[in-house]
């Protein structure tokens, strides 16, 4: 099995805070927090998938920044990549439209206050290191 499918997660940062989203489904993931996102479709670029997923799941108009270095295994054949993202001027505030039932903006001291999905923990840790180095979230 060599095919892998990339799931893009968004490190959506606004006003120095990182958005975390609590999953409402499927049952084995419900109640756990993640970086919002989803599968990249065939022929779609990762940054386009990120913008699409954020529009569908949160109703926001976002733009991708750059990719956070690294790749984290999910249930085969999926792997998680993380991209930074920000809201474009005039975007609506995020709302949990599908997949999620609660959102939280986490300040620098609050990142570990939520129960992240196991597989998102190393991705979030790497994201913080990346954002910190860029002066985004310290
Ligand atoms: O919306 P779409 O169906 O494209 O994707 P999804 O169901 O949101 O995510 C696809 C898979 O990636 C699910 O199994 C999620 O649990 C997983 N995922 C994850 O582990 N961490 C994330 N930050 C986002 C998705």
Short mmCIF file of C-alpha atoms and ligand atoms in Angstrom, two decimals:
data_model
loop_
_atom_site.label_atom_id
_atom_site.label_comp_id
_atom_site.label_asym_id
_atom_site.label_seq_id
_atom_site.Cartn_x
_atom_site.Cartn_y
_atom_site.Cartn_z
CA UNK A 1 0.00 0.00 0.00
CA UNK A 2 1.82 3.07 -1.16
CA UNK A 3 -0.97 5.56 -1.80
CA UNK A 4 -1.32 8.11 0.93
CA UNK A 5 -3.99 10.73 1.20
CA UNK A 6 -3.13 14.07 2.74
CA UNK A 7 -5.43 15.59 5.32
CA UNK A 8 -4.70 19.29 5.79
CA UNK A 9 -5.17 20.82 9.21
CA UNK A 10 -5.34 24.57 9.64
CA UNK A 11 -3.38 26.44 12.25
CA UNK A 12 -5.79 29.36 12.00
CA UNK A 13 -4.32 32.24 13.97
CA UNK A 14 -6.04 35.51 14.72
CA UNK A 15 -4.99 38.17 17.20
CA UNK A 16 -2.29 35.89 18.59
CA UNK A 17 -4.63 33.00 19.30
CA UNK A 18 -4.98 29.56 17.70
CA UNK A 19 -8.36 28.12 16.78
CA UNK A 20 -9.23 24.67 18.12
CA UNK A 21 -12.38 22.81 17.04
CA UNK A 22 -14.17 20.08 18.98
CA UNK A 23 -15.34 17.17 16.84
CA UNK A 24 -18.95 16.05 17.07
CA UNK A 25 -18.51 12.98 14.83
CA UNK A 26 -17.65 10.19 14.28
CA UNK A 27 -18.34 8.77 17.70
CA UNK A 28 -14.75 7.63 18.31
CA UNK A 29 -13.48 11.18 17.77
CA UNK A 30 -16.38 13.12 19.29
CA UNK A 31 -15.43 15.43 22.13
CA UNK A 32 -11.79 15.64 21.12
CA UNK A 33 -10.20 18.79 19.72
CA UNK A 34 -8.41 19.19 16.42
CA UNK A 35 -6.99 21.64 13.96
CA UNK A 36 -9.93 22.01 11.56
CA UNK A 37 -9.43 20.70 8.04
CA UNK A 38 -9.98 17.67 5.87
CA UNK A 39 -8.89 15.58 2.96
CA UNK A 40 -7.20 17.04 -0.09
CA UNK A 41 -9.24 15.98 -3.12
CA UNK A 42 -7.66 14.51 -6.25
CA UNK A 43 -6.18 17.30 -8.35
CA UNK A 44 -6.61 19.85 -5.61
CA UNK A 45 -3.69 21.75 -4.09
CA UNK A 46 -3.21 21.57 -0.34
CA UNK A 47 -3.71 25.28 0.19
CA UNK A 48 -6.90 25.28 -1.89
CA UNK A 49 -8.19 22.32 0.14
CA UNK A 50 -7.45 24.21 3.33
CA UNK A 51 -9.40 27.28 2.21
CA UNK A 52 -12.31 25.10 1.02
CA UNK A 53 -12.48 23.07 4.22
CA UNK A 54 -12.43 26.20 6.39
CA UNK A 55 -15.26 27.69 4.33
CA UNK A 56 -17.33 24.49 4.56
CA UNK A 57 -16.68 23.68 8.21
CA UNK A 58 -16.46 27.15 9.75
CA UNK A 59 -18.03 29.55 7.24
CA UNK A 60 -14.91 31.70 7.07
CA UNK A 61 -12.99 33.32 4.25
CA UNK A 62 -9.42 32.29 5.02
CA UNK A 63 -6.09 32.32 3.26
CA UNK A 64 -3.31 29.79 3.67
CA UNK A 65 0.08 30.92 4.89
CA UNK A 66 2.78 28.29 4.72
CA UNK A 67 3.17 24.67 5.56
CA UNK A 68 4.40 23.68 8.99
CA UNK A 69 7.28 21.23 8.42
CA UNK A 70 6.41 17.66 9.23
CA UNK A 71 3.92 14.91 8.51
CA UNK A 72 1.93 12.94 11.07
CA UNK A 73 0.36 9.53 10.46
CA UNK A 74 -3.38 9.12 10.81
CA UNK A 75 -5.37 5.98 10.21
CA UNK A 76 -3.97 4.52 6.98
CA UNK A 77 -3.90 5.78 4.22
CA UNK A 78 -4.17 9.27 5.69
CA UNK A 79 -1.36 11.56 6.82
CA UNK A 80 -1.76 14.95 8.45
CA UNK A 81 -0.07 18.09 7.14
CA UNK A 82 -0.53 21.45 8.82
CA UNK A 83 -0.66 24.84 7.17
CA UNK A 84 -0.87 28.18 8.87
CA UNK A 85 -3.92 30.23 7.92
CA UNK A 86 -5.51 33.53 8.71
CA UNK A 87 -8.87 35.16 8.21
CA UNK A 88 -9.12 37.50 5.27
CA UNK A 89 -10.38 41.01 5.95
CA UNK A 90 -14.17 41.01 6.13
CA UNK A 91 -14.43 37.30 6.89
CA UNK A 92 -17.23 36.16 9.12
CA UNK A 93 -16.20 34.83 12.52
CA UNK A 94 -15.86 31.04 12.57
CA UNK A 95 -18.88 28.97 13.54
CA UNK A 96 -19.12 25.19 13.95
CA UNK A 97 -21.21 24.40 10.84
CA UNK A 98 -20.41 20.69 10.38
CA UNK A 99 -18.11 18.14 12.06
CA UNK A 100 -17.71 20.32 15.17
CA UNK A 101 -19.87 21.45 18.08
CA UNK A 102 -17.58 23.96 19.78
CA UNK A 103 -14.73 26.28 18.87
CA UNK A 104 -12.15 27.94 21.08
CA UNK A 105 -9.54 30.57 20.40
CA UNK A 106 -6.55 29.55 22.51
CA UNK A 107 -4.04 32.12 23.72
CA UNK A 108 -0.38 31.23 24.22
CA UNK A 109 -0.95 29.91 27.75
CA UNK A 110 -4.09 27.97 26.87
CA UNK A 111 -2.98 25.66 24.08
CA UNK A 112 -2.97 22.54 26.23
CA UNK A 113 -6.25 23.33 28.01
CA UNK A 114 -8.20 21.25 25.48
CA UNK A 115 -8.08 17.49 24.94
CA UNK A 116 -6.55 17.34 21.47
CA UNK A 117 -6.86 14.22 19.32
CA UNK A 118 -3.80 12.07 20.03
CA UNK A 119 -2.57 12.43 16.47
CA UNK A 120 -2.90 16.22 16.58
CA UNK A 121 -0.72 16.62 19.68
CA UNK A 122 2.66 16.36 17.91
CA UNK A 123 1.31 18.47 15.05
CA UNK A 124 0.18 21.20 17.44
CA UNK A 125 3.52 21.08 19.24
CA UNK A 126 5.39 21.50 15.96
CA UNK A 127 3.00 24.25 14.90
CA UNK A 128 3.71 26.23 18.06
CA UNK A 129 7.45 25.93 17.50
CA UNK A 130 6.97 27.09 13.92
CA UNK A 131 4.68 29.99 14.82
CA UNK A 132 6.90 31.01 17.71
CA UNK A 133 9.90 31.20 15.43
CA UNK A 134 7.84 33.37 13.07
CA UNK A 135 6.69 35.59 15.94
CA UNK A 136 3.10 34.41 15.52
CA UNK A 137 2.19 32.81 18.81
CA UNK A 138 4.58 32.71 21.71
O1 LIG B 1 -13.92 16.72 5.89
P1 LIG B 1 -13.25 15.47 5.35
O2 LIG B 1 -14.16 14.28 5.25
O3 LIG B 1 -12.46 15.73 4.13
O4 LIG B 1 -12.16 15.07 6.45
P2 LIG B 1 -12.32 14.84 8.00
O5 LIG B 1 -13.32 13.77 8.29
O6 LIG B 1 -12.45 16.13 8.73
O7 LIG B 1 -10.86 14.28 8.32
C1 LIG B 1 -10.38 13.12 7.70
C2 LIG B 1 -9.66 12.29 8.73
O8 LIG B 1 -8.55 13.02 9.25
C3 LIG B 1 -10.52 11.92 9.92
O9 LIG B 1 -10.28 10.57 10.24
C4 LIG B 1 -10.02 12.82 11.02
O10 LIG B 1 -10.09 12.18 12.26
C5 LIG B 1 -8.59 13.05 10.66
N1 LIG B 1 -8.11 14.36 11.14
C6 LIG B 1 -7.20 14.40 12.21
O11 LIG B 1 -6.83 13.36 12.74
N2 LIG B 1 -6.73 15.59 12.66
C7 LIG B 1 -7.14 16.75 12.09
N3 LIG B 1 -6.66 17.90 12.55
C8 LIG B 1 -8.05 16.74 11.01
C9 LIG B 1 -8.53 15.52 10.56
#
